[in-house]
Short mmCIF file of C-alpha atoms in Angstrom, two decimals:
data_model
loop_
_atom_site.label_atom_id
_atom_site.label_comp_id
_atom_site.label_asym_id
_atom_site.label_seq_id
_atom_site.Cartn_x
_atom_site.Cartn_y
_atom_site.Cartn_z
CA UNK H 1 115.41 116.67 96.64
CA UNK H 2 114.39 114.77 100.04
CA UNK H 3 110.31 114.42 100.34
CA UNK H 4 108.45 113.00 103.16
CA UNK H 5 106.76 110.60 100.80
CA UNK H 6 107.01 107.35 98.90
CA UNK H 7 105.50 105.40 95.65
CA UNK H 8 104.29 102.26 97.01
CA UNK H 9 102.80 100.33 94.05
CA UNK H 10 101.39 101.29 90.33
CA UNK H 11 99.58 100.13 88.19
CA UNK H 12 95.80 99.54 87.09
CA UNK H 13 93.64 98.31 90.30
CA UNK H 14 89.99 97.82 89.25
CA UNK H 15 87.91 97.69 92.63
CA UNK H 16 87.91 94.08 92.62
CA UNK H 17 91.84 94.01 92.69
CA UNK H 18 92.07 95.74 95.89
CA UNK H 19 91.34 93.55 99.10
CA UNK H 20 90.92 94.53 102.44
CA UNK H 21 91.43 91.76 105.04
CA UNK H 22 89.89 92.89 108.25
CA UNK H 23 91.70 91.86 111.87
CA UNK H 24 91.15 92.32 115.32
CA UNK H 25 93.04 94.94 117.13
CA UNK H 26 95.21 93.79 119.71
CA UNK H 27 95.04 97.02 122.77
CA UNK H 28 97.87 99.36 122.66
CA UNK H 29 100.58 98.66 125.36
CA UNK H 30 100.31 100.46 128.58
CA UNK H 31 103.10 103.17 128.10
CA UNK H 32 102.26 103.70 124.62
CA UNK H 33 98.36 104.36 125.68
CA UNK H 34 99.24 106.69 128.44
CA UNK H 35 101.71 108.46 125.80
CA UNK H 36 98.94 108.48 123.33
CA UNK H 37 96.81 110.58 125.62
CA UNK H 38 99.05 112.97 126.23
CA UNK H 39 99.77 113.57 122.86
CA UNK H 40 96.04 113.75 122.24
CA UNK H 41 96.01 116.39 125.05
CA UNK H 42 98.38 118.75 123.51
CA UNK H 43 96.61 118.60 120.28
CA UNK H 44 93.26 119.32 121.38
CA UNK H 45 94.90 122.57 123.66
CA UNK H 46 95.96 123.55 119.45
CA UNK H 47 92.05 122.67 118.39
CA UNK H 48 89.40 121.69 120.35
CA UNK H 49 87.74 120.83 117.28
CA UNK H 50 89.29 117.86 116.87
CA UNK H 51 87.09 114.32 117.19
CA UNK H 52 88.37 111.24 117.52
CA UNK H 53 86.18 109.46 115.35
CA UNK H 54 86.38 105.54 113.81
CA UNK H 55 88.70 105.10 111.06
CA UNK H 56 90.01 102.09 109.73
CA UNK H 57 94.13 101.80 109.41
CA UNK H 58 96.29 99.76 108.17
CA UNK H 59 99.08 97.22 109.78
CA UNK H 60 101.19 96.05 106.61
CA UNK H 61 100.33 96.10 102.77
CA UNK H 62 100.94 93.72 100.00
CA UNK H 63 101.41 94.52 96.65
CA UNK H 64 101.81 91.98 93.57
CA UNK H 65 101.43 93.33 90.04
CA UNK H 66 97.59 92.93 89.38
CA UNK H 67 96.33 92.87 93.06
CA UNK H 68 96.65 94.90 96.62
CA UNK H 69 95.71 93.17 99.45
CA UNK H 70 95.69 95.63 102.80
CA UNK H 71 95.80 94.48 106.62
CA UNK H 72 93.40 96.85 108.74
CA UNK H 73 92.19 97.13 111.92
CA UNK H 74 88.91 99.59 113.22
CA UNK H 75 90.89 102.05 115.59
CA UNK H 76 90.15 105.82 115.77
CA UNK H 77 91.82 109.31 114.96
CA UNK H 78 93.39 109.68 118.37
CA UNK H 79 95.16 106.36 118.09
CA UNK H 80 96.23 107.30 114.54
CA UNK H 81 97.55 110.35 115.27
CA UNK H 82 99.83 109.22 118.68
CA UNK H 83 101.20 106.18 117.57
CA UNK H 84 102.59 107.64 114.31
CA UNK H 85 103.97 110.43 116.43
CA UNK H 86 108.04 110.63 116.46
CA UNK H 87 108.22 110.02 120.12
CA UNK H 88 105.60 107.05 119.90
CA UNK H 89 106.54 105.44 116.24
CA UNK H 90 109.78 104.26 117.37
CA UNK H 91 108.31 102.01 120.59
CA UNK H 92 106.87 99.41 118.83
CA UNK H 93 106.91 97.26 115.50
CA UNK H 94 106.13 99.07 112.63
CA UNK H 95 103.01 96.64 111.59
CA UNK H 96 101.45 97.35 114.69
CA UNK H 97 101.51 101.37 113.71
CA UNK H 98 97.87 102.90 113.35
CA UNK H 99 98.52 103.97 109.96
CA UNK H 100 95.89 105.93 108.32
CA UNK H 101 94.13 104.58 104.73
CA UNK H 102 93.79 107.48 102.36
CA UNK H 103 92.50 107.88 99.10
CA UNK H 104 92.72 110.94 96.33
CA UNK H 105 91.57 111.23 93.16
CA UNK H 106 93.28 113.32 90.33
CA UNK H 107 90.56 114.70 88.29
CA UNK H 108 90.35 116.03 85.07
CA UNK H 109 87.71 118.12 84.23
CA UNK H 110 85.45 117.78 80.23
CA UNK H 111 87.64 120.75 78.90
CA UNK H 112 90.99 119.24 80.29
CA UNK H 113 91.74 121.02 83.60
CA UNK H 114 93.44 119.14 87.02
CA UNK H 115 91.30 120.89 90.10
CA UNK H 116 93.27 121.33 93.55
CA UNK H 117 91.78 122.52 96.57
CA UNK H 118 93.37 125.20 98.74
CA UNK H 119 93.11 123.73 102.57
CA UNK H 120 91.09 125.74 104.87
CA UNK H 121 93.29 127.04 108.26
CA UNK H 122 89.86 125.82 110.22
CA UNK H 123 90.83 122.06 108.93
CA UNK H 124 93.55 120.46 111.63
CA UNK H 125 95.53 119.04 108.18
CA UNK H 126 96.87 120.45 105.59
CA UNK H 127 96.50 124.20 106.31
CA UNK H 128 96.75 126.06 103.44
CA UNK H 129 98.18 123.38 101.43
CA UNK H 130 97.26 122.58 97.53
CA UNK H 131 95.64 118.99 97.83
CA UNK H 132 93.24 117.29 95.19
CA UNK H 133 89.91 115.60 96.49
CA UNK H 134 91.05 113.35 99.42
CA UNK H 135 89.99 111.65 102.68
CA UNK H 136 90.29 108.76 104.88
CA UNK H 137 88.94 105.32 105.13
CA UNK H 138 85.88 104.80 107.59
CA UNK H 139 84.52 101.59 108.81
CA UNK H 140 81.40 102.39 106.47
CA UNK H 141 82.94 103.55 103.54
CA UNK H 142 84.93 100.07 103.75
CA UNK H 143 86.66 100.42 100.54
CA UNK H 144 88.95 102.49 98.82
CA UNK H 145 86.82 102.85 96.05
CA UNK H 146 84.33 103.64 98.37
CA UNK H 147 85.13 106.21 99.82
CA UNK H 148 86.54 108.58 96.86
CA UNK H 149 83.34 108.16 95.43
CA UNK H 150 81.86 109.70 99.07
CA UNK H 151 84.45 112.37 98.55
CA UNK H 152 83.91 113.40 95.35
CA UNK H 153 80.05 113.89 96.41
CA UNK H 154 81.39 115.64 100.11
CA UNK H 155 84.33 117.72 98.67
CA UNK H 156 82.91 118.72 94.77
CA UNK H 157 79.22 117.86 94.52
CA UNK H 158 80.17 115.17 92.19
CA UNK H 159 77.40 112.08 91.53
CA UNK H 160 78.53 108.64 90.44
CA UNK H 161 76.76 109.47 87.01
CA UNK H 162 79.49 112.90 86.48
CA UNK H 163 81.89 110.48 86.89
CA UNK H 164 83.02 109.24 83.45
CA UNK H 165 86.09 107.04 84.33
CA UNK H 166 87.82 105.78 87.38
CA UNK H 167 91.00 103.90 88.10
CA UNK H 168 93.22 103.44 91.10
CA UNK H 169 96.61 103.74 89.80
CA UNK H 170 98.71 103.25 92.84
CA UNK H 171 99.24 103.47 96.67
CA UNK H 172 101.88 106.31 98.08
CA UNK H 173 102.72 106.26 101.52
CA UNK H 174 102.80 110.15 104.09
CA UNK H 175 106.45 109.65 105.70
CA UNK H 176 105.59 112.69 107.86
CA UNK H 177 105.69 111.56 111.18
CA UNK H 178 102.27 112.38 113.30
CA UNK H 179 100.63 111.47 109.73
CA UNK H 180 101.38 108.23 108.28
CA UNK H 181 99.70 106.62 106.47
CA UNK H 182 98.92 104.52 102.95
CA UNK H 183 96.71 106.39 100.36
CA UNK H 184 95.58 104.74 97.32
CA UNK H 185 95.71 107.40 93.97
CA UNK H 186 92.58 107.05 91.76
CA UNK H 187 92.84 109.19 88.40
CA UNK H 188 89.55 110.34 86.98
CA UNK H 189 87.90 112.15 84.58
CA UNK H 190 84.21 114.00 85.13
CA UNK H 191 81.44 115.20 82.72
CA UNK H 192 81.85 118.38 83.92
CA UNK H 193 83.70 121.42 82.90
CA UNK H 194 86.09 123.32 85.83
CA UNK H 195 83.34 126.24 85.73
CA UNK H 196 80.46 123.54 86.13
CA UNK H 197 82.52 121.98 89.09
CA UNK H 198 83.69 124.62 91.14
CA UNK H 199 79.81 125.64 91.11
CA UNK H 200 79.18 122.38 92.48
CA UNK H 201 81.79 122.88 94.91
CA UNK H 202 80.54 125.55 96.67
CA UNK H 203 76.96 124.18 97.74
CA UNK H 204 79.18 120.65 98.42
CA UNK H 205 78.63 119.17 102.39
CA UNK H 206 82.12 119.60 103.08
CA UNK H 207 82.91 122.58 100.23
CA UNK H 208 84.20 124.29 103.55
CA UNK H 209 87.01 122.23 103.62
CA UNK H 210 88.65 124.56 101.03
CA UNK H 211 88.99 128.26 101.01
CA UNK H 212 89.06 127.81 96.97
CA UNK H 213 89.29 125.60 94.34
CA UNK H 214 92.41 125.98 91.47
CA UNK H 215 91.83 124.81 87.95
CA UNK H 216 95.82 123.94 86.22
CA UNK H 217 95.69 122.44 82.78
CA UNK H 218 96.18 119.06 82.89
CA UNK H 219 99.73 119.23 80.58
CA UNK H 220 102.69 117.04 81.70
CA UNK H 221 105.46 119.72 81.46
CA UNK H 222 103.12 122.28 83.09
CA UNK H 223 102.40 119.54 85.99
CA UNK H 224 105.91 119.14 86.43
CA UNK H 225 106.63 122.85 86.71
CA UNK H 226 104.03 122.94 89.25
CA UNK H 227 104.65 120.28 91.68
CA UNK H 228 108.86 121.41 91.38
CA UNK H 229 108.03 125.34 91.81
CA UNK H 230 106.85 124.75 95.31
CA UNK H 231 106.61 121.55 97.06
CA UNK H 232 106.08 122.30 100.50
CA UNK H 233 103.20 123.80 99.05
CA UNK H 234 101.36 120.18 98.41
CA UNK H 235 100.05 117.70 100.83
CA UNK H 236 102.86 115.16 100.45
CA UNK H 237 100.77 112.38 98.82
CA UNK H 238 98.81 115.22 96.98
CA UNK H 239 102.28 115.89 95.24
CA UNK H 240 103.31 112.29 95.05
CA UNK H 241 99.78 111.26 93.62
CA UNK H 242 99.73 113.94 90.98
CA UNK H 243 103.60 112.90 90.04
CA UNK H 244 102.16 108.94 89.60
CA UNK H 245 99.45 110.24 87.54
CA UNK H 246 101.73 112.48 85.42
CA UNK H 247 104.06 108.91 85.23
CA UNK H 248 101.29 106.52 84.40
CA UNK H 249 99.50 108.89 81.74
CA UNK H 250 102.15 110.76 79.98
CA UNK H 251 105.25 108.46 80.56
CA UNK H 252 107.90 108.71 83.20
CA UNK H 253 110.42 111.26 81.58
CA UNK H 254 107.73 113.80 82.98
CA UNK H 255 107.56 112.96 86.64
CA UNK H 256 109.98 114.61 89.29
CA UNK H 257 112.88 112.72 91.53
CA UNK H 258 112.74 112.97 94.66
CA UNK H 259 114.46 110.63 97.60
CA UNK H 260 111.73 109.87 100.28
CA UNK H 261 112.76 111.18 103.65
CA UNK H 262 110.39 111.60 107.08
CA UNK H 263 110.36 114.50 108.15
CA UNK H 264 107.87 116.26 111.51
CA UNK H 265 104.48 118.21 110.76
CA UNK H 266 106.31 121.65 111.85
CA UNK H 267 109.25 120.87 109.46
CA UNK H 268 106.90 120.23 106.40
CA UNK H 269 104.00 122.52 107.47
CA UNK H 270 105.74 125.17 109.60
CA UNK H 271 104.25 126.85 112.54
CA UNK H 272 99.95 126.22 112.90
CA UNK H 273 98.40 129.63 112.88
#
């Protein structure tokens, strides 16, 4: 099966592992800019709710087997969204792509449950789609690590102290063009039963961001069953994240094949509503 999206690395990244080597942005080109706008135009004609606020993205990644050190810039969600656009992407080199940084966290509940969210249609991306706790890097969160732990208190009402464990476990990379980007997979387990978190949930600051939230028993076979019974269903590094987790905890005869292949929003999502 072709999937717009790819394992980068795996493995066991403590916080310290995980570098982030801050450059300075060189300006876009002229013709790329002036494309960028347009693009920008468009969307905003779709929803006008859209902000182009400051996000940090990444230019190239390294990966070695106990270390990930990631080349950013400061740019904003405008930029991120134009240059990884299919008319745009192709212009230029691919290091100088505004690549979003991304982060997810699997998370296993006290009585052994794996909580997605359902995406809200008011949220620009992923409508509708199954997708696990998940944002993207800002120049204050300024880590990985960082940020999910912003998340889980945004998205689930979750403290650092209902937090029990938490590992990074991997990068996987969006190959859906208007979208690309590098998210790092953290897998985690909280104090809290699903009952205990979904109540959490729905006082949360950004609880909104779902229209519900899905408890699945965290089982390899039934993980499998789930990802492979719908996959345009998932965010594509929401499916690829849960498939390295299944990998790294149960072994790899569990995880589904898939070839990476980019595909458009429209051809993964289908028609906004």
């Amino acid at each position: 099966m072709e999937y717009p999206a790819r394992i980068i690395a795996s493995g066991s990244f403590e916080e310290e592992d995980i570098i982030l080597v801050k450059e300075a942005a060189e300006p876009l080109p002229v013709d790329v800019e002036a494309r960028v706008g347009e693009l920008w135009g468009q969307e905003l004609k779709q929803n006008p709710n859209l902000y182009s606020g400051p996000m940090l993205v990444a230019q190239r990644i390294e990966v070695a087997p106990d270390s990930i050190r990631l080349h950013c810039i400061e740019s904003e969600y405008k930029n991120f969204m134009g240059t990884t656009h299919e008319d745009v992407a192709p212009m230029f080199p691919d290091d100088q792509l505004h690549r979003a940084i991304g982060f997810l966290a699997v998370t296993i509940t006290d009585d052994g449950y794996c909580l997605l969210g359902v995406r809200s249609p008011k949220i620009d991306w992923p409508t509708l789609r199954h997708m696990v706790p998940a944002g993207r890097l800002t120049p204050r969160q300024a880590h990985p690590y960082g940020g999910i732990r912003d998340e889980f208190q945004s998205e689930l009402g979750l403290e650092v102290r209902d937090i029990s464990s938490l590992i990074c476990i991997g990068v996987v990379a969006d190959l859906t063009w208007r979208r690309l980007n590098y998210e790092f997979v953290f897998f985690a387990h909280t104090l809290l039963t699903f009952r205990q978190v979904m109540e959490r949930a729905t006082s949360a600051r950004s609880g909104s961001e779902h229209v519900q939230i899905e408890p699945f028993p965290w089982d390899p076979y039934f993980v499998r069953e789930l990802l492979l019974a719908d996959p345009n269903g998932f965010v594509p590094t929401g499916f690829a994240g849960m498939a390295l987790c299944v990998r790294h905890v149960f072994g790899v005869e569990a995880m589904p094949d898939w070839t990476p292949a980019h595909r458009t929003y429209v051809e993964h999502m289908g028609k906004r509503l």
